[in-house]
Coordinates of C-alpha atoms and ligand atoms in Angstrom, one line a residue:
X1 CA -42.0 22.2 -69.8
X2 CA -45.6 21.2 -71.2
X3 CA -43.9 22.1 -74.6
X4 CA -41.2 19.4 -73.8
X5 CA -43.6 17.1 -72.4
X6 CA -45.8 17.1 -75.6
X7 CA -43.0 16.9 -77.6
X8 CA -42.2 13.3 -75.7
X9 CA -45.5 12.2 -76.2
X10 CA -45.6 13.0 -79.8
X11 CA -42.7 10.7 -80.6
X12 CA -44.7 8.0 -78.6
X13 CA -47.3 8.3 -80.7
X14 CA -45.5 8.7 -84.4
X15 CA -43.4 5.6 -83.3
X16 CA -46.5 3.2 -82.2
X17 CA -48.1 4.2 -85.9
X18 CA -44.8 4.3 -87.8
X19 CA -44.2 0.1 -86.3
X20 CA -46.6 -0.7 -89.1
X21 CA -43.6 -0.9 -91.7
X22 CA -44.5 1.9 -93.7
X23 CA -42.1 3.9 -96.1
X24 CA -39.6 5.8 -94.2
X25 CA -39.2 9.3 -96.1
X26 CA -36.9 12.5 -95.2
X27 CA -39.0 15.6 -95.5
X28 CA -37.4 19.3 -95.6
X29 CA -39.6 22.1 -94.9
X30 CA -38.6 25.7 -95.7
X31 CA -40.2 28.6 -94.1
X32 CA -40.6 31.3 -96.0
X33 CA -43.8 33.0 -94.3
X34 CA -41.7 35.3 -92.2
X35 CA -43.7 34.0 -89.3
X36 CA -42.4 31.6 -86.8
X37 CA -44.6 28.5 -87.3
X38 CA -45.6 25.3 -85.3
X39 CA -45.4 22.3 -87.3
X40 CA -47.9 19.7 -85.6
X41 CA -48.0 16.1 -86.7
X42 CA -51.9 14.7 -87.0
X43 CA -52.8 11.2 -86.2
X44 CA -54.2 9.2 -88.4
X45 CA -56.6 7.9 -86.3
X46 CA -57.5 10.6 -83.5
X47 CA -56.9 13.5 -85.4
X48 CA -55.8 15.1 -82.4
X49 CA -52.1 17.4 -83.4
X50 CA -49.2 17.3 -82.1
X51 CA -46.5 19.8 -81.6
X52 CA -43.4 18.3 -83.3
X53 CA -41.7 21.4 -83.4
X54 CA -41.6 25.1 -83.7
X55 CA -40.1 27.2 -86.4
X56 CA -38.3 30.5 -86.4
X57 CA -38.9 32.5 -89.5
X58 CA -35.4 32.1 -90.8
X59 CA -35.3 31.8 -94.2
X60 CA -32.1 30.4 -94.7
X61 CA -32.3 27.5 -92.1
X62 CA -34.0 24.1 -93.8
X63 CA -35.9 22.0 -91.5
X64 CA -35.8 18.3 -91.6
X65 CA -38.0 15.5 -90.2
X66 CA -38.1 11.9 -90.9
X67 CA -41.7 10.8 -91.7
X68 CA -43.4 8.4 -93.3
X69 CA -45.6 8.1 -96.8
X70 CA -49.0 9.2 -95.8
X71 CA -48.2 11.2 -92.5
X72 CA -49.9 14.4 -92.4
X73 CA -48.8 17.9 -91.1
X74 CA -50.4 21.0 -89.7
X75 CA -48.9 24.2 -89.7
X76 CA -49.8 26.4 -87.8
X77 CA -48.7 30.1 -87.4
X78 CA -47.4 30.9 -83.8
X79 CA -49.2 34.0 -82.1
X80 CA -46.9 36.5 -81.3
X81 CA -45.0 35.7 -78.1
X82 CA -45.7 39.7 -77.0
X83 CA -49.4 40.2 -77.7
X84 CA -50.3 36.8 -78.2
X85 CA -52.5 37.4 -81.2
X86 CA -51.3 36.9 -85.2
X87 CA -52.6 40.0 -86.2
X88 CA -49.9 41.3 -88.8
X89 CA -48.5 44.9 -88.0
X90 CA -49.8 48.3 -89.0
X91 CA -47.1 48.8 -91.4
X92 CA -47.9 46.1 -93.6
X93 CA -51.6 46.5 -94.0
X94 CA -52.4 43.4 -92.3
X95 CA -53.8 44.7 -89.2
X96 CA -57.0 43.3 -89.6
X97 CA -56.8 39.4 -89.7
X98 CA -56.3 38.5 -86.2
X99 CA -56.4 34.4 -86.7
X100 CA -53.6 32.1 -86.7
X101 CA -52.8 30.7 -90.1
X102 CA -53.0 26.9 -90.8
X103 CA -51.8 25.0 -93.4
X104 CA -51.8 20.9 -93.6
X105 CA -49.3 18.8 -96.0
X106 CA -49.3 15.5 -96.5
X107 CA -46.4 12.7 -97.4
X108 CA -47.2 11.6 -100.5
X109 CA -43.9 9.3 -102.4
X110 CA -41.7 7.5 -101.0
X111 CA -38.8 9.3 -102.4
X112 CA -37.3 12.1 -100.3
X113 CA -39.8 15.1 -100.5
X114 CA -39.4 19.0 -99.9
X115 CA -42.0 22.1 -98.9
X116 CA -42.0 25.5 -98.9
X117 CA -44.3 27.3 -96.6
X118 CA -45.0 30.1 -98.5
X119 CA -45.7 34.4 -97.8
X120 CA -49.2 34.0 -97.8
X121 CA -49.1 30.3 -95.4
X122 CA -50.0 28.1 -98.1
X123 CA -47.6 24.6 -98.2
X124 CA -46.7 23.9 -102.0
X125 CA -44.2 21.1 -103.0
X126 CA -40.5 22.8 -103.1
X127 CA -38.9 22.2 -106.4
X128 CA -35.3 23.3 -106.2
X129 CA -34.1 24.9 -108.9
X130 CA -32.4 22.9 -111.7
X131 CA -28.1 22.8 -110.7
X132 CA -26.7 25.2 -113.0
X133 CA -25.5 24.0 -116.6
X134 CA -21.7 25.5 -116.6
X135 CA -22.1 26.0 -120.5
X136 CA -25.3 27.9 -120.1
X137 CA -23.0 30.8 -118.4
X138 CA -19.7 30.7 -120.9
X139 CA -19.7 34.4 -121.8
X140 CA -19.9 34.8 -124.8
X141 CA -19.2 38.2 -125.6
X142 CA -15.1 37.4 -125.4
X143 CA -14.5 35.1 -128.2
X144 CA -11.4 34.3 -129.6
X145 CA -10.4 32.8 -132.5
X146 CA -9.7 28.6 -131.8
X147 CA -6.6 28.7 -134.2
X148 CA -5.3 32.2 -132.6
X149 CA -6.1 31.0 -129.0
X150 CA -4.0 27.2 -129.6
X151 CA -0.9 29.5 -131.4
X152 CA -1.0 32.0 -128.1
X153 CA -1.0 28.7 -125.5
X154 CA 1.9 27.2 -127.6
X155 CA 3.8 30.0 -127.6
X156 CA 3.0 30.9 -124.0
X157 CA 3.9 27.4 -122.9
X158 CA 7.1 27.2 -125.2
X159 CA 8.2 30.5 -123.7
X160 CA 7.9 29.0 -119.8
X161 CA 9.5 26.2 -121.0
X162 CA 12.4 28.3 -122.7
X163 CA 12.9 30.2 -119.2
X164 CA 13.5 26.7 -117.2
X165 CA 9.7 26.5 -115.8
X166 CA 8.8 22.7 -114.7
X167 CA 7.4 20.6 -117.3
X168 CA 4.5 19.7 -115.5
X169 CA 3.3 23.5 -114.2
X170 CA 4.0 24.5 -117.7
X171 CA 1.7 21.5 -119.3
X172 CA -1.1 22.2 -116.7
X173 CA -1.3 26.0 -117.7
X174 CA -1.2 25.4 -121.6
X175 CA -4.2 22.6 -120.1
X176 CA -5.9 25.8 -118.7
X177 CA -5.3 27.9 -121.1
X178 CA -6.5 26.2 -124.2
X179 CA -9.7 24.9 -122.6
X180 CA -10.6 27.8 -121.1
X181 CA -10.5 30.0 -123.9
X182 CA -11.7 27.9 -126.2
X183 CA -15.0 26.6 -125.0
X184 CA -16.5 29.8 -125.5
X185 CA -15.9 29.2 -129.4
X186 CA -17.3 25.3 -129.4
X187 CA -20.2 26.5 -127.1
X188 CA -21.1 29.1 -129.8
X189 CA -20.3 26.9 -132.8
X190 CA -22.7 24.2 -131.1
X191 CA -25.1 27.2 -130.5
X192 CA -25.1 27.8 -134.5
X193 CA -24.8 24.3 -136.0
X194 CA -29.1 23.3 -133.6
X195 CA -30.1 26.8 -135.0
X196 CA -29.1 26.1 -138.7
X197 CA -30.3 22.5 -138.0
X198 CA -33.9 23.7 -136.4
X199 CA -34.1 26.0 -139.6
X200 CA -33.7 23.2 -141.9
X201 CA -36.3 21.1 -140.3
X202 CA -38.7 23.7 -140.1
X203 CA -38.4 24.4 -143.6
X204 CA -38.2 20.7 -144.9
X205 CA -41.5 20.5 -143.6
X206 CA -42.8 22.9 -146.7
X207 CA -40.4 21.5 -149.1
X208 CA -41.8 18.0 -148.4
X209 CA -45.1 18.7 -149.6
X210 CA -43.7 20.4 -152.8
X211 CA -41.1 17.4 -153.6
X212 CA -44.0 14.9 -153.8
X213 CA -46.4 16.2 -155.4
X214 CA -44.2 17.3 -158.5
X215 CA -43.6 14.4 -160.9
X216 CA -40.5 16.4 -162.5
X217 CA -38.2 16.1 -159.9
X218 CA -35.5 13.0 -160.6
X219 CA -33.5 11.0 -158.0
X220 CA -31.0 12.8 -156.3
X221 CA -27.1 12.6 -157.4
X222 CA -25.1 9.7 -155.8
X223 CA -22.4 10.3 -153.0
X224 CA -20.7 7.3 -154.6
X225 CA -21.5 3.8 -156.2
X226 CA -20.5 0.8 -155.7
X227 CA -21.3 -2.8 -156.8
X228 CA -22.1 -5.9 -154.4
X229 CA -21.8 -9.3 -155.1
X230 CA -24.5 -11.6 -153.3
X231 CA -22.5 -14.7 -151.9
X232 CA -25.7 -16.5 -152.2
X233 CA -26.6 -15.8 -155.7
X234 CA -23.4 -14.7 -157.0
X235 CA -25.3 -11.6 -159.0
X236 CA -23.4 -8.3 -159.1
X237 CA -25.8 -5.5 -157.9
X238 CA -25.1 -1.7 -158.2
X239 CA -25.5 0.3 -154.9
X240 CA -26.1 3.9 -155.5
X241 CA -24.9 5.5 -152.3
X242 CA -27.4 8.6 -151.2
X243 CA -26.4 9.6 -147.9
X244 CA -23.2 8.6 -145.9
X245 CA -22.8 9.1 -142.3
X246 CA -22.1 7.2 -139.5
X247 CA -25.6 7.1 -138.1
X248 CA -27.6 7.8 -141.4
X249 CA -27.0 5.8 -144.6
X250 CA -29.1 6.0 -147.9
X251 CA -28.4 3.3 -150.6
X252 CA -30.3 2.6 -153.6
X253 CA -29.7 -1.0 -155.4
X254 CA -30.7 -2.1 -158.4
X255 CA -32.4 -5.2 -159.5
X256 CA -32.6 -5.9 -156.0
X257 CA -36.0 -8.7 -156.1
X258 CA -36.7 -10.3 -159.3
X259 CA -39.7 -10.3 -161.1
X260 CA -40.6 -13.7 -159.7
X261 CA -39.1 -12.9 -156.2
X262 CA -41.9 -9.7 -156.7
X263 CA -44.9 -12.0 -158.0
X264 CA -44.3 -14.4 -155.2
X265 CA -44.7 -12.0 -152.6
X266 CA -47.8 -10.4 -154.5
X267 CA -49.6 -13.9 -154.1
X268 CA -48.9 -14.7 -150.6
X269 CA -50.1 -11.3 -149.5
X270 CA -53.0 -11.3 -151.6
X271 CA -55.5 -13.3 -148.9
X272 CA -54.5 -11.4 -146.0
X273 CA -54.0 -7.5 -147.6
X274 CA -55.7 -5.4 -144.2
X275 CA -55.6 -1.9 -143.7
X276 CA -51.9 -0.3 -142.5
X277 CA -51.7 0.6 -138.9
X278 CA -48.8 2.6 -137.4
X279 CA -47.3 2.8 -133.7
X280 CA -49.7 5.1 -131.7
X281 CA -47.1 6.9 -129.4
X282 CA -48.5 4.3 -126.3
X283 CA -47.1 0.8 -127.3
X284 CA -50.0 0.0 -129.3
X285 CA -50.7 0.6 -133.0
X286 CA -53.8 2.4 -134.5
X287 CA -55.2 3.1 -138.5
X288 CA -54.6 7.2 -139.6
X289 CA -54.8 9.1 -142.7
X290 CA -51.0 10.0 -142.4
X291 CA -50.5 6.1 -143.5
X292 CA -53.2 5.0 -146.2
X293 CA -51.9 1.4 -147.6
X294 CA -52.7 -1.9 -147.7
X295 CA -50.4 -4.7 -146.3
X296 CA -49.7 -8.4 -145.4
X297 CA -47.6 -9.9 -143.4
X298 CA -44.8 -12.8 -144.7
X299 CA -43.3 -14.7 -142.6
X300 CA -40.3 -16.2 -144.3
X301 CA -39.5 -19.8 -143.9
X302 CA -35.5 -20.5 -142.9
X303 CA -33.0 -23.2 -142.4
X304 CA -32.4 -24.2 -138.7
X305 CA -28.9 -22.5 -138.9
X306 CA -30.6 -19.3 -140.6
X307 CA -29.9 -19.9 -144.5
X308 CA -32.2 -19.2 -146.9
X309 CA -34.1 -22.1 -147.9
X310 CA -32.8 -23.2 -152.1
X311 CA -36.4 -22.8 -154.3
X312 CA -37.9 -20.8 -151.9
X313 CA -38.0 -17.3 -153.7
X314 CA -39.5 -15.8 -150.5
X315 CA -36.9 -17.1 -148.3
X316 CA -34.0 -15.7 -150.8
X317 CA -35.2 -12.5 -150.5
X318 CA -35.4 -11.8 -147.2
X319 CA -32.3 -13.5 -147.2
X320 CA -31.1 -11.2 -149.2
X321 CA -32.0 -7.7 -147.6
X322 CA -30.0 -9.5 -144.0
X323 CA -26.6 -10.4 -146.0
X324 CA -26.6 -6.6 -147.5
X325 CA -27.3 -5.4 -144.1
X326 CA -24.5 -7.3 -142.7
X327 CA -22.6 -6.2 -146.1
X328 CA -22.7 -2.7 -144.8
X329 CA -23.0 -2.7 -141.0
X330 CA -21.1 -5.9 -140.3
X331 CA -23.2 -6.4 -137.1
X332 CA -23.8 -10.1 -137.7
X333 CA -27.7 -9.9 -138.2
X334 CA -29.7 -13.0 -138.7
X335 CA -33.6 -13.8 -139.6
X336 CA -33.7 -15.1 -135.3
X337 CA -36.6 -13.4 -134.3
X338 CA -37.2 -10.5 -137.0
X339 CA -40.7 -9.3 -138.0
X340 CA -41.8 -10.8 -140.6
X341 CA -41.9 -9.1 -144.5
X342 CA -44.4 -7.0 -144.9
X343 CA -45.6 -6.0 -148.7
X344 CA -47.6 -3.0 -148.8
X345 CA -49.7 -2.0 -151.2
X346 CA -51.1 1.8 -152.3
X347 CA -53.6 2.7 -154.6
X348 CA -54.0 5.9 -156.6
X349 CA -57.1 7.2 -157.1
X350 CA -56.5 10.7 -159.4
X351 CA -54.7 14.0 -158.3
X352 CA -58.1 15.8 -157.0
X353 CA -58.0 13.1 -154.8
X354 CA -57.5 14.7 -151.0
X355 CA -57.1 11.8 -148.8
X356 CA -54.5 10.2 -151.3
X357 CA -52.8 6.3 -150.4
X358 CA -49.4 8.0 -148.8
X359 CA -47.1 7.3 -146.1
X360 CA -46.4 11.1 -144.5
X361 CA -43.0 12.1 -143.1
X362 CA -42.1 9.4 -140.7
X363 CA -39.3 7.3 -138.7
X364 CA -38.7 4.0 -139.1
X365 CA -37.1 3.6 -135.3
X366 CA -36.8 6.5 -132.8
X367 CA -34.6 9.4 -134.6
X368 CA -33.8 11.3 -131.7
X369 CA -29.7 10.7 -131.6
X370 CA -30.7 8.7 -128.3
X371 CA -28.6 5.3 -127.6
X372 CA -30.0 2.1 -129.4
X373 CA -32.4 0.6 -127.8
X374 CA -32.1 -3.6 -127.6
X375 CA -34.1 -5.4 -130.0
X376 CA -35.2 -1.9 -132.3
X377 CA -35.1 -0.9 -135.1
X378 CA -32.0 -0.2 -137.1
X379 CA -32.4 -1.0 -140.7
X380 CA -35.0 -0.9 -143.7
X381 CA -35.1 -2.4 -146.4
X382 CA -37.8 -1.7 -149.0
X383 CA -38.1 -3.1 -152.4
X384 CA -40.0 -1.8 -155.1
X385 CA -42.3 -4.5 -157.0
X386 CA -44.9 -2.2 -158.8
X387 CA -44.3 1.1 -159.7
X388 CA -47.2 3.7 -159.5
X389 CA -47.8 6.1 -163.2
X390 CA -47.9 8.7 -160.9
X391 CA -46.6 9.8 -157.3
X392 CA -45.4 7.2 -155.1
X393 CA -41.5 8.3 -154.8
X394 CA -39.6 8.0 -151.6
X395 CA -38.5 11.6 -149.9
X396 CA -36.1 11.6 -146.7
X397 CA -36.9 15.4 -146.3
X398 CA -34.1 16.2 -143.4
X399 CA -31.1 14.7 -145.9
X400 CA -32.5 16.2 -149.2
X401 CA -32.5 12.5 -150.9
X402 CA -35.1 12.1 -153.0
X403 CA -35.9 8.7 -154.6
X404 CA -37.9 7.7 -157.8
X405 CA -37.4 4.2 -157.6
X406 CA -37.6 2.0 -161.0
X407 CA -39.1 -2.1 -161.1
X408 CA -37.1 -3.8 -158.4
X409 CA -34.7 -1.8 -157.1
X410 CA -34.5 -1.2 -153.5
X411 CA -33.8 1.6 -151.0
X412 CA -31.8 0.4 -148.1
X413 CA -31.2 2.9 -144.6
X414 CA -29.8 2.1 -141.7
X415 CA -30.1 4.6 -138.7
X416 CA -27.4 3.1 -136.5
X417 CA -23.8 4.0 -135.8
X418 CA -22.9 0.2 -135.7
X419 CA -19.4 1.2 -133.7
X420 CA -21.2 3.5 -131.2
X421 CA -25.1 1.9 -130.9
X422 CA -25.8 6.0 -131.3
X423 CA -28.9 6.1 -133.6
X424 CA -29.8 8.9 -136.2
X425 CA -31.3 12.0 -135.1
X426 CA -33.6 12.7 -138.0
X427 CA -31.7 12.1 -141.3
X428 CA -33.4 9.0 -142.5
X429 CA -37.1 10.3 -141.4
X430 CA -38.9 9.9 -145.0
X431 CA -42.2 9.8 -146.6
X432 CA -43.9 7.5 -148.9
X433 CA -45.6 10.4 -151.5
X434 CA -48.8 10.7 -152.4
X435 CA -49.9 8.2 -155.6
X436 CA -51.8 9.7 -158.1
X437 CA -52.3 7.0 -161.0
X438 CA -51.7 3.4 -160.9
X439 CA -50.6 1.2 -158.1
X440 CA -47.4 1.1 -156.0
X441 CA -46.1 -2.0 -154.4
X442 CA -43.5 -2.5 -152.0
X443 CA -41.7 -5.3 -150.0
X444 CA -40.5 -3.7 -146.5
X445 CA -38.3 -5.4 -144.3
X446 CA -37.4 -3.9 -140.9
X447 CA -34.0 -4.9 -139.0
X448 CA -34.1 -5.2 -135.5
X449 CA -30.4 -5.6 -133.7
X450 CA -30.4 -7.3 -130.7
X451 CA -33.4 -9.9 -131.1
X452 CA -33.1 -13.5 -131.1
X453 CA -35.3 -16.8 -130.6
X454 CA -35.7 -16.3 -127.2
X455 CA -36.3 -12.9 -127.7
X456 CA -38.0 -12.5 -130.9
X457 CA -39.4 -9.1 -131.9
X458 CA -43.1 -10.0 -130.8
X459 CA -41.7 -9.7 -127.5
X460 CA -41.4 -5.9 -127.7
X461 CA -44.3 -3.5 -127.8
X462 CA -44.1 -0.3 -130.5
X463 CA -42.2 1.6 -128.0
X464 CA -40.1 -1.2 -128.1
X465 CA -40.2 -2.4 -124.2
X466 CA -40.4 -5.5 -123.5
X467 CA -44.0 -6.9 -123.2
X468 CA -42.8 -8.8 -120.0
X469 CA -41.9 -5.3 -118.7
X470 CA -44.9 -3.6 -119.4
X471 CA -47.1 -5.1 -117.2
X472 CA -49.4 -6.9 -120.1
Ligands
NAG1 C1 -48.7 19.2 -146.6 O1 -49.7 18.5 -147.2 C2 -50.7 18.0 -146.4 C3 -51.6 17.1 -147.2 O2 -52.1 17.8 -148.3 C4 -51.3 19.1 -145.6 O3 -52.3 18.6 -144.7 C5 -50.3 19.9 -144.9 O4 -50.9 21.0 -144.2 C6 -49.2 20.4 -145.8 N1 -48.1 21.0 -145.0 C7 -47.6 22.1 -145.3 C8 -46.5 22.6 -144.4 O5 -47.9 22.8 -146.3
NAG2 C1 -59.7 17.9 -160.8 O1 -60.3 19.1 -160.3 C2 -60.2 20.1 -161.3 C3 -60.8 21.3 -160.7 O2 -62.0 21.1 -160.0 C4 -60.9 19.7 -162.6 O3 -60.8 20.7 -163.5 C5 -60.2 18.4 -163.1 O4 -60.9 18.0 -164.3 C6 -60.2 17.3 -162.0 N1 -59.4 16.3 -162.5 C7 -59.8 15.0 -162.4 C8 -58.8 14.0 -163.0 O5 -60.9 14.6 -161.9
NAG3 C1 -25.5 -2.3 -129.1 O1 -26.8 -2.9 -129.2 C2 -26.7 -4.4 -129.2 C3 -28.1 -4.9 -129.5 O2 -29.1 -4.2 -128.8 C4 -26.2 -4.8 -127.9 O3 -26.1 -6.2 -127.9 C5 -24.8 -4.3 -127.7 O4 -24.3 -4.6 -126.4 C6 -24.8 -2.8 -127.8 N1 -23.5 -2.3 -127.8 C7 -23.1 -1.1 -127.2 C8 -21.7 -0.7 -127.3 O5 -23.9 -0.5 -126.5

């Protein structure tokens, strides 16, 4: 009765408090202390507990209340109804402790929360266990052969279908049978194919180091070549294809800038040359030894319908780098809101040298495999004005390209599956090598897709959210 009473009274009380709009949250508590346990709600105010309700120690039973975001809890363990003490019994070794256990939680998210009243009474956050993956339990200890298991179905099927079986049953089992027994051969194909691929990363790591710091090694062979025709110039350029996949490409073109195109960029940068920074994992940028360069920033001047401006070298050049983007991934890219050229410049300062000007293995926009972000990174385009005596190639480690670029040519990748948005996952992370002797010049443009006037590409932080979004 008083148990009934209290319980009425504690309702009162949780509802006057709770009328101060506060987050309403569902809160399961699991008892797993193999006592039966009182679960008392505190007041904020008073302090004073009070009995919301009693447990039984059944394990399997999940208890649920409705609370609210900063409610507090008291559990405490109920005295045995026979000898009113908790002493634990002589079986267990516990004979000695004759208090009742307490343990207090407290409501702390809004979201729906879960607790575990554990063996020895303490109240930790429940974490259920993650739902099973159904590929993480394909056995695979029974696998077939794809091209025996699709003959067997067929011939299975064809039989049923001989014998006068309905076309439908008969299409359902060949369904069943085909997937069935051949998931266990894609699961451990996929198994194989991240292995291998972990390997290779791993060990492009060492080869990295080795590729750029031998002057021997040449440019690696082409996948295919092809010329290009500039509809702005009219010049015929040859495009030396590297690397061809739908989310990682790898061209090399020749005579891409002009000596003057080169020279013009050289002295608009040469007032503002500042030390290279590079995205520091938070949003923001920050100077390390992994990227030692000089650069400038150029912003190229346009027509108001996005042409290259006639006389302006800068202007054709940048230009330039968006109609060969366009050239290969069609995606309709215009100089609306790009970042600006940028022409970085390295110095080499001798071989013993052991904090050399380089640019170690990096990604140009996420290469995770992850969906496209809008308004990142797709594209690069960097152009070689000054070429170093020694050092200073390009490596893409993951692809095994290897570039030693000549006076002017440029090396464009993209990292974009333009029919999908899917980006690359790793093939077009590269390094600038280490120069040795002389000094090494480039013009980089980056390609953003999805950036515009409105939203130009200032508008974005390094981990590409926008800055409105991030609370700056
Ligand atoms: C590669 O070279 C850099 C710079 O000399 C060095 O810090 C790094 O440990 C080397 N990595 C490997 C895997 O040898
Ligand atoms: C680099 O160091 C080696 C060994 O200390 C020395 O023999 C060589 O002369 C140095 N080379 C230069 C260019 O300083
Ligand atoms: C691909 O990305 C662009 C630019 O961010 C966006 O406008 C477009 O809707 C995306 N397309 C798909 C298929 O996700």
């Amino acid at each position: 009765m008083t148990r009934i009473l209290l319980f009425i009274v504690s309702l009162t009380a949780l509802s006057r408090v709770v009328s101060a709009a506060q987050e309403n949250v569902n809160i399961k508590i699991r008892n797993e202390s193999g006592h039966r346990v009182i679960l008392n709600w505190v007041h904020p105010q008073t302090k004073e507990t009070v009995v919301m309700r009693e447990m039984e120690p059944d394990p399997q039973r999940q208890f649920i209340i409705n609370s609210f975001v900063h409610h507090k809890f008291q559990l405490w363990q109920a005295p045995d109804e026979e000898t009113g003490s908790c002493g634990g019994d002589e079986d267990d070794g516990t004979d000695g402790d004759q208090t009742c256990k307490t343990s207090f939680f407290q409501v702390t998210q809004p979201e729906e929360q879960a607790f575990v009243i554990t063996k020895d009474f303490h109240v930790e956050t429940d974490i259920p266990p993650p739902a099973p993956n159904p590929v993480d339990n394909i056995d695979l200890s029974n696998l077939e052969d794809p091209t025996v298991v699709l003959e067997k179905c067929k011939n299975q099927a064809a039989k049923r279908l001989e014998t006068g079986n309905n076309y439908e049953a008969v299409m359902k089992e060949y369904h069943i049978c085909t997937t069935t027994r051949l998931t266990p051969a894609i699961k451990y194909i996929n198994d194989e194919v991240r292995f291998e691929r972990d390997i290779r990363i791993d060990a492009s790591v060492n080869a990295e180091n080795f590729t750029c710091t031998d002057p021997n090694i040449e440019t690696s062979p082409d996948v295919r070549t092809e010329e290009w025709t500039s509809s702005v110039d009219q010049i015929t350029r040859t495009a030396h294809i590297k690397l061809d996949r739908p989310t990682s490409r790898i061209h090399v073109i020749e005579n891409f800038a002009s000596i003057d195109e080169c020279n013009a960029m050289e002295e608009e940068a040469q007032d503002s040359l500042s030390v290279a920074s590079t995205a520091d994992g938070k949003g923001g940028t920050t100077i390390s030894l992994g990227r030692k360069a000089m650069q400038a920033a150029i912003r190229p001047k346009f027509s108001t319908d996005g042409e290259p401006l006639e006389g302006d070298l800068i202007s054709q050049l940048s230009g330039r780098v968006y109609e060969y983007t366009n050239h290969v991934l069609g995606l309709g890219i215009t100089p609306f809101g790009q970042e600006p050229l940028m022409s970085i410049q390295y110095f080499g300062r001798g071989y013993n040298d052991t904090e050399p000007d380089r640019y170690t293995p990096h990604c140009d926009g996420k290469c995770v495999g992850q969906k496209h972000i809008d308004g990142a990174r797709m594209a690069t385009m960097v152009i070689y004005c000054t070429i170093p005596e020694k050092g200073g190639f390009t490596n893409f480690q993951n692809a095994n390209v290897h570039v030693k670029p000549s006076q002017g040519s440029a090396i464009f990748f993209s990292y974009i599956d333009p029919s999908t948005n899917m980006t690359d996952d790793g093939l077009t992370q590269h390094s600038g090598c280490p120069v040795y002797d002389g000094e090494k010049k480039i013009i980089t443009q980056w390609v953003r897709y999805g950036v515009s006037s409105d939203v130009p590409h200032s508008a974005f932080n390094t981990l590409n959210v926008l800055k409105s979004n991030d609370g700056e």
